[in-house]
N, CA, C and O of each residue as an XYZ file, in Angstrom:
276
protein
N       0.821     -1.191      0.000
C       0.000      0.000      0.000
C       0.864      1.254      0.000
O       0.464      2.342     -0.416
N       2.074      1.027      0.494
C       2.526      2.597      0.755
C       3.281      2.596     -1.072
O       3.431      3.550     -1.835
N       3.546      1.440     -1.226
C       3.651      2.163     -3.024
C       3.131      3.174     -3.778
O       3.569      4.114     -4.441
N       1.937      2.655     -3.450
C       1.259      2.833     -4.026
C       0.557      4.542     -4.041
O       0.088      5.194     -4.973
N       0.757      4.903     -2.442
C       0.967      6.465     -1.486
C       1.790      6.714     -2.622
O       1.421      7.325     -3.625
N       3.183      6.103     -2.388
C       4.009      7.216     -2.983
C       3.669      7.564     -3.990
O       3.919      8.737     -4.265
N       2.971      6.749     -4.972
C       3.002      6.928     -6.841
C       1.933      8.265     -6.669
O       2.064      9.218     -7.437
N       0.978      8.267     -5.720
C       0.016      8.920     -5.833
C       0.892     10.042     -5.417
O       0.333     10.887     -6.116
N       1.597     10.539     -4.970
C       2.207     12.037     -3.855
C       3.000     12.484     -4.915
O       3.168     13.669     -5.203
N       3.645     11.209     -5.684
C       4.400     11.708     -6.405
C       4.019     12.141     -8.026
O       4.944     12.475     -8.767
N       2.646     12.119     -8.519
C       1.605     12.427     -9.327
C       1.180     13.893     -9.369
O       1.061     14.766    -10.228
N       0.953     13.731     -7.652
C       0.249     15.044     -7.371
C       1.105     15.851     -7.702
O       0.694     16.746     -8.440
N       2.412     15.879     -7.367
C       3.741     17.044     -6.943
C       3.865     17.110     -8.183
O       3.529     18.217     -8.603
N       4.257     16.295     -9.091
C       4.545     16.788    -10.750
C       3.233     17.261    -11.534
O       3.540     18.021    -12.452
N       1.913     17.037    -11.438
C       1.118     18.059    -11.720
C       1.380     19.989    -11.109
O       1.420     21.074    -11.689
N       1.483     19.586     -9.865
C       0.921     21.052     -9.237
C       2.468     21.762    -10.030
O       2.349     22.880    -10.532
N       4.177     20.893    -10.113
C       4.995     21.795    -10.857
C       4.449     21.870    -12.071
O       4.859     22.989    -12.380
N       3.947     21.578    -12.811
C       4.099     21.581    -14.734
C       2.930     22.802    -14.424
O       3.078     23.789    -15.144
N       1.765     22.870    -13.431
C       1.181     23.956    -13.643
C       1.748     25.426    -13.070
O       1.253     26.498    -13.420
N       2.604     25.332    -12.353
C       3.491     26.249    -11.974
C       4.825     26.607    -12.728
O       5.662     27.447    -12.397
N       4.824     25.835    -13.734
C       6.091     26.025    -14.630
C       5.840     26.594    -15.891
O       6.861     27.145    -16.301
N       4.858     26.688    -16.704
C       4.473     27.295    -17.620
C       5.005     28.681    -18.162
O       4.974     29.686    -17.452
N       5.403     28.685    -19.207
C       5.812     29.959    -19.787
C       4.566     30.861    -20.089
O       3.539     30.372    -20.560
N       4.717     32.497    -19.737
C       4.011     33.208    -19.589
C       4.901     34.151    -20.464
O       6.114     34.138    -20.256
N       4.288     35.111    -21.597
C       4.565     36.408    -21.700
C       4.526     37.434    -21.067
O       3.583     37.531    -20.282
N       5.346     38.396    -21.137
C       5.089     39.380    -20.294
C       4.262     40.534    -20.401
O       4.134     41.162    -21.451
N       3.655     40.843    -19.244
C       2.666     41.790    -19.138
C       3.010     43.456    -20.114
O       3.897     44.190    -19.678
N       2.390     43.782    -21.115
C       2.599     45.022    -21.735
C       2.101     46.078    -20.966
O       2.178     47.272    -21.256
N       1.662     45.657    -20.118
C       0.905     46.920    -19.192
C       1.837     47.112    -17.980
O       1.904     48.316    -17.732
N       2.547     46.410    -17.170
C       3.522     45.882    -16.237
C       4.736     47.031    -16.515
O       4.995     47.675    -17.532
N       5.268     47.015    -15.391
C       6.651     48.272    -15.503
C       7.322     47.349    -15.992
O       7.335     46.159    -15.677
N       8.300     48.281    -17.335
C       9.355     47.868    -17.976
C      10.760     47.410    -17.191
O      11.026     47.962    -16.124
N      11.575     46.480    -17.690
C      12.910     46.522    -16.926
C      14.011     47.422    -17.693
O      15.068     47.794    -17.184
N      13.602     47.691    -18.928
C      14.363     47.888    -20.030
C      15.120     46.781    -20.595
O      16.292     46.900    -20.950
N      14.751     46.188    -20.641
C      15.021     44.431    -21.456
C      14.137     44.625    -22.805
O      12.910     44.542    -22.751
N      14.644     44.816    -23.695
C      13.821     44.473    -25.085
C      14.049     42.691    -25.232
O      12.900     42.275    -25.383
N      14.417     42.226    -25.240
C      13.904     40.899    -25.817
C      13.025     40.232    -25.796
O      12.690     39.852    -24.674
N      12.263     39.780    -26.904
C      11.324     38.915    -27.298
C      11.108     37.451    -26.339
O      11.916     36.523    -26.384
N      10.245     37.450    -25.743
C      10.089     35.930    -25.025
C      10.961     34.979    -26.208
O      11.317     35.307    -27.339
N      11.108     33.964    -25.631
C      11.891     32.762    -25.805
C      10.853     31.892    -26.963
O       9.682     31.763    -26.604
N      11.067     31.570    -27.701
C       9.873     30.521    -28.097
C      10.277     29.018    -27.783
O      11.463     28.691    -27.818
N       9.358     28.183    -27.502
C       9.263     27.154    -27.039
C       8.879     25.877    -28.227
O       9.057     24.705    -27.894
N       8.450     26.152    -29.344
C       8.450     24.951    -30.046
C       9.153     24.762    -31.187
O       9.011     23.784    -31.921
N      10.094     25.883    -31.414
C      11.143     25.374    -32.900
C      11.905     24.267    -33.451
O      12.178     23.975    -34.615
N      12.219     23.650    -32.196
C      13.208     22.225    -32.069
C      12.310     21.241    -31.612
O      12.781     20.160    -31.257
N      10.696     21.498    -31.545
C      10.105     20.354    -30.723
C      10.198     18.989    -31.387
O      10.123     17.962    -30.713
N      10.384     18.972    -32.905
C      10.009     17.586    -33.454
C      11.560     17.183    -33.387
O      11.578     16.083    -33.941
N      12.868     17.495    -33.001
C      14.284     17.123    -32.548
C      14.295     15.945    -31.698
O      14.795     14.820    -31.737
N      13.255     16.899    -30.594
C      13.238     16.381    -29.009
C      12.090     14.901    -28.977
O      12.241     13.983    -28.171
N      10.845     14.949    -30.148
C      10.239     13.961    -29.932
C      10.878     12.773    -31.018
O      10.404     11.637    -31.029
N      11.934     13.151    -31.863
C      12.807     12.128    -32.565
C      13.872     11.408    -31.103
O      14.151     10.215    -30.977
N      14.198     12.277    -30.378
C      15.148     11.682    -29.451
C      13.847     10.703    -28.740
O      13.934      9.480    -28.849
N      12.932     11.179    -28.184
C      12.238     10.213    -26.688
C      11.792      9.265    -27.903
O      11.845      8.196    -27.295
N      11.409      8.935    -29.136
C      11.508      7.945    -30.040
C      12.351      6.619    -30.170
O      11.991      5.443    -30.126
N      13.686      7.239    -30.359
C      14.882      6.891    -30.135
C      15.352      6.100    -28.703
O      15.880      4.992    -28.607
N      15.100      6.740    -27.975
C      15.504      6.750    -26.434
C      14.320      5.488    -26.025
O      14.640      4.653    -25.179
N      13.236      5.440    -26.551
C      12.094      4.357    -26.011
C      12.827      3.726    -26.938
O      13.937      4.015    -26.490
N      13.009      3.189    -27.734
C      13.276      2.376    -28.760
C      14.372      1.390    -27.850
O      14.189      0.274    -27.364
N      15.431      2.170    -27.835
C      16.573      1.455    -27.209
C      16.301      0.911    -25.737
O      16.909     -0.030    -25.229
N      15.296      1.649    -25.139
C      15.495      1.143    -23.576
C      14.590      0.033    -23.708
O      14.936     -0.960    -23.068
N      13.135     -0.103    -24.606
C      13.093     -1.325    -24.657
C      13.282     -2.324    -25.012
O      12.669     -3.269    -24.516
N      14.199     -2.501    -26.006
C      15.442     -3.589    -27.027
C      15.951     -4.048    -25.625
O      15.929     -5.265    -25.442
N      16.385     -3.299    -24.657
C      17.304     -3.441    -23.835
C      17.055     -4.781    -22.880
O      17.653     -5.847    -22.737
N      15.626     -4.058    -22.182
C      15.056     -4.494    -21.267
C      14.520     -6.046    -21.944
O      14.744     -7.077    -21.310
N      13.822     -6.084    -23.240
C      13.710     -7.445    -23.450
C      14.760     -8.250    -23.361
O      14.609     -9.314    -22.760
N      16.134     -7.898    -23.976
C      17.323     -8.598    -24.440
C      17.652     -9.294    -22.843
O      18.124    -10.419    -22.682
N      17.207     -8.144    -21.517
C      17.869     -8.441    -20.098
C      17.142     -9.550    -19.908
O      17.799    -10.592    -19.906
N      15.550     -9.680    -19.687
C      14.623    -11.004    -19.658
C      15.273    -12.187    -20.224
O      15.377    -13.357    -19.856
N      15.685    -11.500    -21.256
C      15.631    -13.087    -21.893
C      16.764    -14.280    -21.872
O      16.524    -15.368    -22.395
């Protein structure tokens, strides 16, 4: 049972960060810092990153069967 606690605590805690982690633009109404730069963009390289976790599942489960067997 206490596995099972943990999976759950540890569910909760990585929800409540990913909703606390979110990229936000900044307020145009908000005092300036004098920073001109453009927010960051977040999806230019995304199809890179889902070729790697592709990749990366691929191999870890080759792996894991090859260990079974």
């Amino acid at each position: 049972m206490r596995i099972n606690y943990n999976k759950i605590m540890l569910t909760m805690l990585l929800f409540a960060v990913s909703f606390a982690s979110f990229a936000q633009l900044p307020d145009p109404d908000g005092p300036g810092t004098g920073d001109t730069d453009p927010p960051a963009p977040i999806n230019t390289k995304i199809i890179y990153l889902a070729l790697a976790a592709v990749a990366f599942a691929f191999l870890y489960l080759r792996r894991t069967k090859a260990a079974k067997a």
